[in-house]
Each structure stands twice: as C-alpha cells, then as structure tokens.
mmCIF file of C-alpha atoms and ligand atoms in Angstrom:
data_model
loop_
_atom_site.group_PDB
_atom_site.id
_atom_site.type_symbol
_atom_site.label_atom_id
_atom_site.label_comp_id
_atom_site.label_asym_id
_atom_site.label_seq_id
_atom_site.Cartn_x
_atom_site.Cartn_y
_atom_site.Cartn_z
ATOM 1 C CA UNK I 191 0.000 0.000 0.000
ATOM 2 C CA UNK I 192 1.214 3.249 -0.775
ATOM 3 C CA UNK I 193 -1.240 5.940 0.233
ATOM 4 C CA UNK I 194 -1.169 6.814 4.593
ATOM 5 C CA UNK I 195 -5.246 6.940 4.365
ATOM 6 C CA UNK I 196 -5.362 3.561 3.098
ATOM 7 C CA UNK I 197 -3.002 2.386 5.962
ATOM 8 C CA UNK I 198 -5.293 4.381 8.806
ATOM 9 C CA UNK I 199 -7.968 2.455 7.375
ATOM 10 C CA UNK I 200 -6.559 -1.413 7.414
ATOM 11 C CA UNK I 201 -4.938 -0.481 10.932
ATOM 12 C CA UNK I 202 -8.141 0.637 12.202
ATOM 13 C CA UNK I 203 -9.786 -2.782 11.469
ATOM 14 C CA UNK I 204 -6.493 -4.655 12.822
ATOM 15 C CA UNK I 205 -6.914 -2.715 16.205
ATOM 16 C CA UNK I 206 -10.435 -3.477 16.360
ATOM 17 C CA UNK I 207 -9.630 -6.669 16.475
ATOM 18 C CA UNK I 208 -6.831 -6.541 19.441
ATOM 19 C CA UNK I 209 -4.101 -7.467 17.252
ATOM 20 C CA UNK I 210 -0.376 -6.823 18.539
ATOM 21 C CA UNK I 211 1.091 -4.709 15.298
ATOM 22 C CA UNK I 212 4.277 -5.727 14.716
ATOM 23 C CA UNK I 213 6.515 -3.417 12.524
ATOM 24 C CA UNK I 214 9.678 -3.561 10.427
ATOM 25 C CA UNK I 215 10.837 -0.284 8.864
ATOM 26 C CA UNK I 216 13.587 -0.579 6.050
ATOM 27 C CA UNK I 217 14.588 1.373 3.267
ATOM 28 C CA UNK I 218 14.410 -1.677 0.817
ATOM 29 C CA UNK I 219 16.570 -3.946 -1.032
ATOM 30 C CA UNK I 220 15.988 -7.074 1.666
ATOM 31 C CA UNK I 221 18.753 -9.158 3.033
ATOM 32 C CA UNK I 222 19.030 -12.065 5.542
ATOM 33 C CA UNK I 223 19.170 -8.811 7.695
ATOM 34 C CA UNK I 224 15.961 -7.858 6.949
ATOM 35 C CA UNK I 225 14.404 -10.696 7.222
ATOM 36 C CA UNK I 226 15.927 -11.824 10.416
ATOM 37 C CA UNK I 227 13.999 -8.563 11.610
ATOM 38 C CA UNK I 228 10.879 -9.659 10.289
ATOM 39 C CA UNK I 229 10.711 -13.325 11.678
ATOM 40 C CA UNK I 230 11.383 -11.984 15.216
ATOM 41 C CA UNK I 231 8.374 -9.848 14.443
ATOM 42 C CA UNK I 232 6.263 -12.639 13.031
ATOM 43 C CA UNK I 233 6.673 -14.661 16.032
ATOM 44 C CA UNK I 234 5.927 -11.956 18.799
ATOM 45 C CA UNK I 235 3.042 -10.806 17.150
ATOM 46 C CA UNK I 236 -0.287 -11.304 15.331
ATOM 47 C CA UNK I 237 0.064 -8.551 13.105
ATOM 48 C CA UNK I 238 3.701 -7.611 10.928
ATOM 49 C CA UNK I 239 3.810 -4.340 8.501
ATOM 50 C CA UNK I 240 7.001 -3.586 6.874
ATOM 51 C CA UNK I 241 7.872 -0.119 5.124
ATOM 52 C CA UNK I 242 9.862 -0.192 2.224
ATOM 53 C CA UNK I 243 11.041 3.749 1.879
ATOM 54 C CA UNK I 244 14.546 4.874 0.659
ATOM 55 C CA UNK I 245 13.843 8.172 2.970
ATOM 56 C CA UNK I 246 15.813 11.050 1.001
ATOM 57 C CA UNK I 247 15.750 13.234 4.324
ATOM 58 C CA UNK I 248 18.653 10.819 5.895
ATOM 59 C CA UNK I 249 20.856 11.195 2.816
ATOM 60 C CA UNK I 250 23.077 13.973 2.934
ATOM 61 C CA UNK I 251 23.687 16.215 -0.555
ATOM 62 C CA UNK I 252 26.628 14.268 -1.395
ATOM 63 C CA UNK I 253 25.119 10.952 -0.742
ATOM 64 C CA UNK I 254 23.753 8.199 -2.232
ATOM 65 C CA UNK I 255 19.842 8.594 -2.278
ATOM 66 C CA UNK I 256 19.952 8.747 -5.795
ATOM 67 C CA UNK I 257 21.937 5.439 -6.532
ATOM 68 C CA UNK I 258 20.132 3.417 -3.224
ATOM 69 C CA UNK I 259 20.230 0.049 -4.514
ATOM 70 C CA UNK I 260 15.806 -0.522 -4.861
ATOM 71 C CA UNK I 261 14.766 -3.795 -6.293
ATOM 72 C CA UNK I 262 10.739 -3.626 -5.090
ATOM 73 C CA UNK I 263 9.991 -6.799 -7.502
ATOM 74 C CA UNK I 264 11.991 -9.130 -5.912
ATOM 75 C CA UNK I 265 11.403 -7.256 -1.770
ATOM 76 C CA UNK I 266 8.199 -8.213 -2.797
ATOM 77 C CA UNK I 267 8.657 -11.828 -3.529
ATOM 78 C CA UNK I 268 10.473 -11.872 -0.221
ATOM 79 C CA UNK I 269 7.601 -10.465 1.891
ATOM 80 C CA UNK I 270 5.002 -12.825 0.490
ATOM 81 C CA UNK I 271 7.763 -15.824 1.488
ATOM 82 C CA UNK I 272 7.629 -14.239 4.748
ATOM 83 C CA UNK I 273 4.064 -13.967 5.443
ATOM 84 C CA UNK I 274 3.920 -10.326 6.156
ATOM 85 C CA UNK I 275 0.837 -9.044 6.927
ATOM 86 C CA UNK I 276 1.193 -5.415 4.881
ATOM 87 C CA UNK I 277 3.665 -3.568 2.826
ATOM 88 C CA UNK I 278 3.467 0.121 3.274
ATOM 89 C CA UNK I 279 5.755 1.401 0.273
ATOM 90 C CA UNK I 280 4.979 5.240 -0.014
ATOM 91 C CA UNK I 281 6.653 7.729 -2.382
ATOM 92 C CA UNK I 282 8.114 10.515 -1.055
ATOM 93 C CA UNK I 283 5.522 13.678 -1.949
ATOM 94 C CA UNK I 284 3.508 11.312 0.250
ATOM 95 C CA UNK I 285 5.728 11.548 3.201
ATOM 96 C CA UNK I 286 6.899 15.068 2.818
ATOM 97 C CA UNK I 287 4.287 17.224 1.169
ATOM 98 C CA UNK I 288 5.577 20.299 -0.428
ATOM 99 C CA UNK I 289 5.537 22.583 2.882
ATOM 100 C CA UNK I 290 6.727 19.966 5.409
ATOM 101 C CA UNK I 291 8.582 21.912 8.227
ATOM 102 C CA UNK I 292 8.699 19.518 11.392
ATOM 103 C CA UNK I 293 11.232 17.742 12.701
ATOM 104 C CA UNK I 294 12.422 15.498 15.259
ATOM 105 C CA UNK I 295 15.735 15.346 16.876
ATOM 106 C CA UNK I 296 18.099 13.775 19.635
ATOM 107 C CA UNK I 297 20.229 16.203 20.942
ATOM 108 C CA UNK I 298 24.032 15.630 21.915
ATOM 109 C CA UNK I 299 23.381 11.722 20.616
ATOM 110 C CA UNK I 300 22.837 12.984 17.078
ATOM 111 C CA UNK I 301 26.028 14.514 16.401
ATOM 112 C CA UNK I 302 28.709 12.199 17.210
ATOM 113 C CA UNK I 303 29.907 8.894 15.132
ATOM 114 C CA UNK I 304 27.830 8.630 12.205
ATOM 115 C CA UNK I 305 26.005 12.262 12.737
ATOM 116 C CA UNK I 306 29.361 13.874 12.820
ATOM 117 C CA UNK I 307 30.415 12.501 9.194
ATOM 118 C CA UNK I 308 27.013 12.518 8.213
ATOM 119 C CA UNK I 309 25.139 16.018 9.426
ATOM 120 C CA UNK I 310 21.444 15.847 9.734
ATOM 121 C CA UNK I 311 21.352 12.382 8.977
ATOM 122 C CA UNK I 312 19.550 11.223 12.410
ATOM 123 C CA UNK I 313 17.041 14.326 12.263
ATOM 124 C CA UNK I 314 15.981 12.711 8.991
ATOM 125 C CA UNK I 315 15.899 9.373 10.539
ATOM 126 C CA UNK I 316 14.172 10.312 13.816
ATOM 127 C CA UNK I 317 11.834 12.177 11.864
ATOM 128 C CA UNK I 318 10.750 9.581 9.337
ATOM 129 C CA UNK I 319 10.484 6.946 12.015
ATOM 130 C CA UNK I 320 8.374 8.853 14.151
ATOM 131 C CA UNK I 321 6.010 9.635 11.350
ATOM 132 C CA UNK I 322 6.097 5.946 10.344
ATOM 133 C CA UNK I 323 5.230 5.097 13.789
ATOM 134 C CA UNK I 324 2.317 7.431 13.931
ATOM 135 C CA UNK I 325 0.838 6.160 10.665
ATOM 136 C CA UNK I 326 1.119 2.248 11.748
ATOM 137 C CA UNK I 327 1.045 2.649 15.449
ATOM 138 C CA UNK I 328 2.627 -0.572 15.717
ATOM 139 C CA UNK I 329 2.907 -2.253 19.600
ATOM 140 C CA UNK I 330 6.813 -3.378 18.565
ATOM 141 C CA UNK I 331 9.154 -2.206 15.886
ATOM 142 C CA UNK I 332 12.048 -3.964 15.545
ATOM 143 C CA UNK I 333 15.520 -2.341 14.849
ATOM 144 C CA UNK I 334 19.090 -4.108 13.854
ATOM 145 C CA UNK I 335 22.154 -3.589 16.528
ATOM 146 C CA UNK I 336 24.073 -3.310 12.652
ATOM 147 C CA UNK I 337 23.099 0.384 13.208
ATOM 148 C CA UNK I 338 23.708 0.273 16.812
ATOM 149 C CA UNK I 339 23.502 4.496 17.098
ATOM 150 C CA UNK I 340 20.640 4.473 15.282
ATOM 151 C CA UNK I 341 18.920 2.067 17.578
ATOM 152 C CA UNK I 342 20.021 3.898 20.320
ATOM 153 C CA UNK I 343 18.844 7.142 19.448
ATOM 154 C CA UNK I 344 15.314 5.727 18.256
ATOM 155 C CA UNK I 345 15.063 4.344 21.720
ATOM 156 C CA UNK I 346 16.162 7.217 23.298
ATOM 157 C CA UNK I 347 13.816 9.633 21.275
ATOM 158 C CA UNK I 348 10.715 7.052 22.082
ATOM 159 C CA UNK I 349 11.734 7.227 26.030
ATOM 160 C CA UNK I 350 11.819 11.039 25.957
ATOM 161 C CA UNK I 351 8.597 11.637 23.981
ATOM 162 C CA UNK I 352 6.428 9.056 25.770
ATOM 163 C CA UNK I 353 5.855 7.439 22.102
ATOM 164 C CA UNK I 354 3.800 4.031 23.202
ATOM 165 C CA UNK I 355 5.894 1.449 21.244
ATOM 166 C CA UNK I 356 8.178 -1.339 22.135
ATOM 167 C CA UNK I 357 11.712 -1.368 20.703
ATOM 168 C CA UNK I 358 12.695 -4.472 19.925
ATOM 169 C CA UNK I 359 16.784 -4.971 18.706
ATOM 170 C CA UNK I 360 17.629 -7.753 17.000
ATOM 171 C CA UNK I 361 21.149 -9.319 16.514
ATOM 172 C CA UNK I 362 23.643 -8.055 13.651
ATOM 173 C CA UNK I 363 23.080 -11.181 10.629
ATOM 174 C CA UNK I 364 26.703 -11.508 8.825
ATOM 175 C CA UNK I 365 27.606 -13.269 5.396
ATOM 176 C CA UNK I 366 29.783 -16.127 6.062
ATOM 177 C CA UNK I 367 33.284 -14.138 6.151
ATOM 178 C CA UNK I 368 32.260 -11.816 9.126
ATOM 179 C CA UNK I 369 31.023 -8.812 6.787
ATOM 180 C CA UNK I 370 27.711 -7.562 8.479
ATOM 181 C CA UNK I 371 25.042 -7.921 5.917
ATOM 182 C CA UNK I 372 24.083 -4.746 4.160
ATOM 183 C CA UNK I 373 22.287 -3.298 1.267
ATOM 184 C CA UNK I 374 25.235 -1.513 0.229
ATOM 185 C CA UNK I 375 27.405 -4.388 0.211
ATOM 186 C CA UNK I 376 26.211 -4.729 -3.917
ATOM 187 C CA UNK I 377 29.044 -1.348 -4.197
ATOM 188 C CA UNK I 378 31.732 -3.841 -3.122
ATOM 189 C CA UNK I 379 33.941 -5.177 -5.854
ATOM 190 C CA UNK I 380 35.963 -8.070 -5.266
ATOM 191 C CA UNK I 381 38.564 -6.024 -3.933
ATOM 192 C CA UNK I 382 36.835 -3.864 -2.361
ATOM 193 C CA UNK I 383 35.057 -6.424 -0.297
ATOM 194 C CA UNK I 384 37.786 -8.287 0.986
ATOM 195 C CA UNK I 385 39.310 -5.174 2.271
ATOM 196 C CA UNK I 386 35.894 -4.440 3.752
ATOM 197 C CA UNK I 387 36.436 -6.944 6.573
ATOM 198 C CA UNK I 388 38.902 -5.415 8.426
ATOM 199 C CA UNK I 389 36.416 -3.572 10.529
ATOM 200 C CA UNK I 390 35.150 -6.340 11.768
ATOM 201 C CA UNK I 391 38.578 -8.222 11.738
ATOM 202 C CA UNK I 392 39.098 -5.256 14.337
ATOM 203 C CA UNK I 393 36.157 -5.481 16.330
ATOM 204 C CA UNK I 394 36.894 -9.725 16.939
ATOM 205 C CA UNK I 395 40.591 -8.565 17.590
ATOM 206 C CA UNK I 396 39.397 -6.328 20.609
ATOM 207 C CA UNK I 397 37.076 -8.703 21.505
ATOM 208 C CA UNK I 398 39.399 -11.519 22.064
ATOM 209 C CA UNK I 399 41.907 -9.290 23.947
ATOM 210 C CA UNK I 400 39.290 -8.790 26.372
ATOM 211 C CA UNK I 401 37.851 -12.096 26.625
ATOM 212 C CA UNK I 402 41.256 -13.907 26.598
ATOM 213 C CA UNK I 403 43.843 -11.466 27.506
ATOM 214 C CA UNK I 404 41.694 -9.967 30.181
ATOM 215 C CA UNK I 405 42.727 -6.673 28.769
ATOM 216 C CA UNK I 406 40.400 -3.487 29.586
ATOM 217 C CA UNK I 407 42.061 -0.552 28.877
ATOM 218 C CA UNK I 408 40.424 1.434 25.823
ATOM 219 C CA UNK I 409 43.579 3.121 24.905
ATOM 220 C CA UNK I 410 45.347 -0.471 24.567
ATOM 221 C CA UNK I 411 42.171 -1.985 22.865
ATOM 222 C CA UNK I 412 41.604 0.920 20.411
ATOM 223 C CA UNK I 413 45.238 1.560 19.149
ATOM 224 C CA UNK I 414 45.081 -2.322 18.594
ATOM 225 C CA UNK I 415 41.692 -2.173 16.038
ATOM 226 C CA UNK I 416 43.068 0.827 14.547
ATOM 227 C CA UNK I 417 46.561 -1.123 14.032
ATOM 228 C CA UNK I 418 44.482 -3.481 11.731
ATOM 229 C CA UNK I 419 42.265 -1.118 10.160
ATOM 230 C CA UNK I 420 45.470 1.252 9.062
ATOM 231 C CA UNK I 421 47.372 -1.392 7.864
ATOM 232 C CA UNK I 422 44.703 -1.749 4.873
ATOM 233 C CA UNK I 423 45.583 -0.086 1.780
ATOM 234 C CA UNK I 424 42.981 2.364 0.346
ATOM 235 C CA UNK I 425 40.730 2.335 3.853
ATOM 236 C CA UNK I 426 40.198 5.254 5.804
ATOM 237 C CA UNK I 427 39.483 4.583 9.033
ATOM 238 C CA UNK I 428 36.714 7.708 10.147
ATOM 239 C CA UNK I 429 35.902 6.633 13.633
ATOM 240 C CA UNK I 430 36.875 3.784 16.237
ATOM 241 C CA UNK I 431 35.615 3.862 19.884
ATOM 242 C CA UNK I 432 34.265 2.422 22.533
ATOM 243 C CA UNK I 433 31.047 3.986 24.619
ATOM 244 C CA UNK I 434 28.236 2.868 26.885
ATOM 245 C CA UNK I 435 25.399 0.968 25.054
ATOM 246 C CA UNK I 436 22.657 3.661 26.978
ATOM 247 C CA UNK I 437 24.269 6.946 26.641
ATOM 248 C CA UNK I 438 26.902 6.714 23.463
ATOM 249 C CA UNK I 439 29.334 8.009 26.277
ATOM 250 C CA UNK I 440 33.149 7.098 25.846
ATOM 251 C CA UNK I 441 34.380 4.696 28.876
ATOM 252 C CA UNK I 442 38.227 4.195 29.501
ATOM 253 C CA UNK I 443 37.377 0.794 30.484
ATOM 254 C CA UNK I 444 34.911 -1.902 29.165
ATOM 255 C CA UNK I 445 32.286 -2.544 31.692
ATOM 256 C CA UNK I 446 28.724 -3.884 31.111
ATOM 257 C CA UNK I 447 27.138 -2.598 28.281
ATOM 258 C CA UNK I 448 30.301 -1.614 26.350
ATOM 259 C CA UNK I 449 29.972 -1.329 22.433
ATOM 260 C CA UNK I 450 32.950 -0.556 20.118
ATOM 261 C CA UNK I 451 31.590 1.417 17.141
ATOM 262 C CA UNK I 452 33.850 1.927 13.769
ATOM 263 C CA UNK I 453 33.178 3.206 10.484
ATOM 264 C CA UNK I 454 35.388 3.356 7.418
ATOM 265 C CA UNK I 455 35.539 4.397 3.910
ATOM 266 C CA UNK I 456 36.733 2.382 1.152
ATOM 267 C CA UNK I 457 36.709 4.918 -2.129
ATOM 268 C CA UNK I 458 32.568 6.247 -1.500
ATOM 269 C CA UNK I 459 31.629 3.711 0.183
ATOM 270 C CA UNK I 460 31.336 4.082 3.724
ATOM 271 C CA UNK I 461 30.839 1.214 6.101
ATOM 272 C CA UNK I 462 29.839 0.697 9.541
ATOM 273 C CA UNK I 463 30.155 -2.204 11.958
ATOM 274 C CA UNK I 464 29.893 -2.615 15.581
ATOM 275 C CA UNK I 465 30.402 -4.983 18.466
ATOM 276 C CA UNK I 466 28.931 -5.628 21.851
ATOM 277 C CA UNK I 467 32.158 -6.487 24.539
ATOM 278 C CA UNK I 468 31.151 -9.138 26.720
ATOM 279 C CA UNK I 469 33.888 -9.592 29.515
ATOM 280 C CA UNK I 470 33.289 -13.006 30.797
HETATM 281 P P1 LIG D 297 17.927 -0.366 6.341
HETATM 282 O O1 LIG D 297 17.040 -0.935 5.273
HETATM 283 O O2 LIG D 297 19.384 -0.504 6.041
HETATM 284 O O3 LIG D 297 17.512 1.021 6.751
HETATM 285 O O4 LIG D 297 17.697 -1.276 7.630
HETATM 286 C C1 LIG D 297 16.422 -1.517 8.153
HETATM 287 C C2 LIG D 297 16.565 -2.216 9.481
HETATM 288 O O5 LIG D 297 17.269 -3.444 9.311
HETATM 289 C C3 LIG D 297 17.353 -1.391 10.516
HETATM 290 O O6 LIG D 297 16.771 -1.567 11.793
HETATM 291 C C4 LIG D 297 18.717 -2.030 10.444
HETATM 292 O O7 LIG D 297 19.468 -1.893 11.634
HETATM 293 C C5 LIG D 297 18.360 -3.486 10.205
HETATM 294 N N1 LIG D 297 19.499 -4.197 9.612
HETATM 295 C C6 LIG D 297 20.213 -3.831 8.511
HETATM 296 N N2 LIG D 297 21.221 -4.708 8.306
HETATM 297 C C7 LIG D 297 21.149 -5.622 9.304
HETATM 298 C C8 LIG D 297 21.916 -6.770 9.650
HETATM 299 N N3 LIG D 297 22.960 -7.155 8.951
HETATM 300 N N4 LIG D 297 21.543 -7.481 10.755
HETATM 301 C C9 LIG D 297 20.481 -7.103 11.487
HETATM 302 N N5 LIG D 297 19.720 -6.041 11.213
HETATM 303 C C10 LIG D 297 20.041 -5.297 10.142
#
C-alpha cells in the first residue's frame, strides 16, 4: 500500500480486532538482515507491517539517495515468502508534502559517530520513524544492533517523547566471512570487499583481547583495532571507539554494556560495523 489513508484504514480494522502490530521499517533492497527482523516480528506478534522507503531526508547532498540500490519486484517476492501481513511502500511527496517543516531530533546523541560525518542524517531518521510510527502505530518495531547508534537514538527519542511502542533490537546477521550484511554491500567489488572486513577483523581482535587477555584498557584496545584497520591499503578509518550501550558516552574501560563502534571508507563507500564487549 502506498497511500497513509489507506493504511489508517486497514490499521483501524487490525486494532479493532486486538491485534499486537508488529513493525519492520527498512529502506528496501531485503537481506538475511531484513528478514531476520521480520521473523522476530512474526513470532511476537499477530500482526507484521514492513515499510519499504529509501527516505531522502537521511541522505546527505553528497550521498547516495539517488543510486540506493531498490529492487521492489523481488522485496516483494520476499515479503510474500515471509508472510507479512502489509507492505506500506509510499513515495516521497507522500511523506513530505511540499511545505513539510517539522522535525524530530536527539540532541548531543545525534552529532557524534555517524552524525558527525554525516550532518542531519539522524534528524531525517528520527523524523521519518516517528512519522512511520504514527501512521502504523505498531505495539513493537524492531531495529538491527548493525546500526547500533541508530537504535540507540530511536530508543532514546521514544523514552523522551512518551511514544507508546516497544523497541525491539535484533542481533547483527553476517555473510559467512564476518562482513555484516548490508544493502550496500552490492558497491563492493571483489577487492573492495575483501578489504571491507577489516572492521570487523578489528572489532573480533578487541574482543578476544578482552575475553582472553583480560585486557580493559580502551587506549590499549583501540590503538590495537586501529593497528588493523590502518594497515589496509585504500581504507580510511573515520571513527573507532568504545562507549556505553545507553548513553553513546566514551568509557576508559569496558564494563557492562560496552559497544565498540567503527566506520570506514573504502573509495565512497562508507561502512559501519559494531560490536557488543562481553567480559566473561
Ligand atoms: P535499512 O534498510 O538498512 O535502513 O535497515 C532496516 C533495518 O534493518 C534497521 O533496523 C537495520 O538496523 C536493520 N538491519 C540492517 N542490516 C542488518 C543486519 N545485517 N543485521 C540485522 N539487522 C540489520
């Protein structure tokens, strides 16, 4: 479905009914990712809607909204597989009418990591998800930990605004090698994709210092990822740290709920990747 008044209309009847609402959101272009989200929704409740919309407020001016790989054929193939309850694929004008002027934003969260290279991109996030929640109303919406700031900040702006929804994260899903499924893996080369991994080749690195070296330091850990990540030819390394899973705060040691957060850039294409530090 692609027009919000149709949407009201089928929700309306699903709430009658007492349904739990269940919801997805995506930009399109469906991976094992995806789909991981969408069987975690299927099984905790009676009701699943996923949104297909490549949201152009995210995207910065040099960035790819234009080239956003979109294959809605074959996304739709892989709903019906799935059993999902209702598609809502809007075009933009329907979103953002000509004299849209709201927004929604995180403070302080919004501007570090990925908002730093990436200006405004969380407004136009936070903004589109909160309209996307108000049009489904879903009971859950599930998010990926692949976009670990993103999931943050969603649950943060839900917590501060009293927005009656569940967040739900769901586990990063990985191809075989490590690399963290994504719909902009298909701008990899062969090359390219091989040098991709040592993000995550980083992340397991600091992991296993802490798990079997017993090491906590950040400074120690850090310099140790970046060691790996710097050693690839052609990769810039834009961000590696370590923070509290709640607040995005930097710790100098890992304690529970530590995530280490890295992004690089491999020619245009930027990549993120992130891992939750267990200690024992
Ligand atoms: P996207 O279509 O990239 O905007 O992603 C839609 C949702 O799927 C977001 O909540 C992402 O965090 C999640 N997601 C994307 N890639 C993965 C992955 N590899 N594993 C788990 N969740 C993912």
């Amino acid at each position: 479905m692609k027009k919000i008044k149709d949407i009201r209309k089928e929700i309306g009847k699903i709430k009658k009914e007492g349904k739990i609402i269940g919801f997805v959101p995506t930009m399109g272009y469906l991976h094992k990712g995806h789909i991981s989200l969408i069987r975690k929704a299927k099984k905790q409740s009676d009701y699943v809607v996923v949104s297909i919309f490549v949201n152009p407020t995210q995207f910065g001016p040099e960035e790819d909204f234009e080239r956003y790989p979109r294959d809605i054929k074959r996304d739709i193939e892989i709903l019906k597989n799935e059993k999902v309850d209702l598609l809502f694929n809007p075009e933009v004008d329907e979103m953002y009418k000509e004299d849209f002027k709201t927004w929604v934003y995180v403070d302080e969260f919004s501007e570090i990591f990925e908002g730093k290279f990436r200006p405004g991109h969380f407004k136009g996030v936070c903004t589109v998800v909160l309209k996307l929640f108000n049009i489904i109303q879903p009971d859950k919406a599930y998010f990926g930990w692949k976009d670990a700031q993103q999931l943050i900040i969603i649950k943060k702006m839900v917590n501060d605004l009293n927005i009656p929804v569940k967040i739900i994260p769901c586990p990063t899903i990985r191809e075989e090698d490590g690399l963290a499924s994504s719909s902009r893996n298909v701008y990899l080369d062969e090359r390219e994709r091989s040098k991709a991994l040592c993000l995550y080749r980083a992340l397991k690195r600091i992991e296993q210092l802490v798990k079997k070296e017993k090491i906590y330091n950040r400074e120690i850990l850090l310099k140790e990822g970046r060691t790996i990540i710097e050693k690839e030819e052609n990769v810039e390394l834009q961000y590696l740290e370590m923070v509290k899973i709640n607040d995005l705060k930097k710790v100098e040691k890992v304690e529970k709920g530590t995530i280490i957060l890295g992004a690089i850039k491999i020619g245009k294409i930027r990549l993120i990747d992130n891992l939750l530090i267990k200690k024992f």
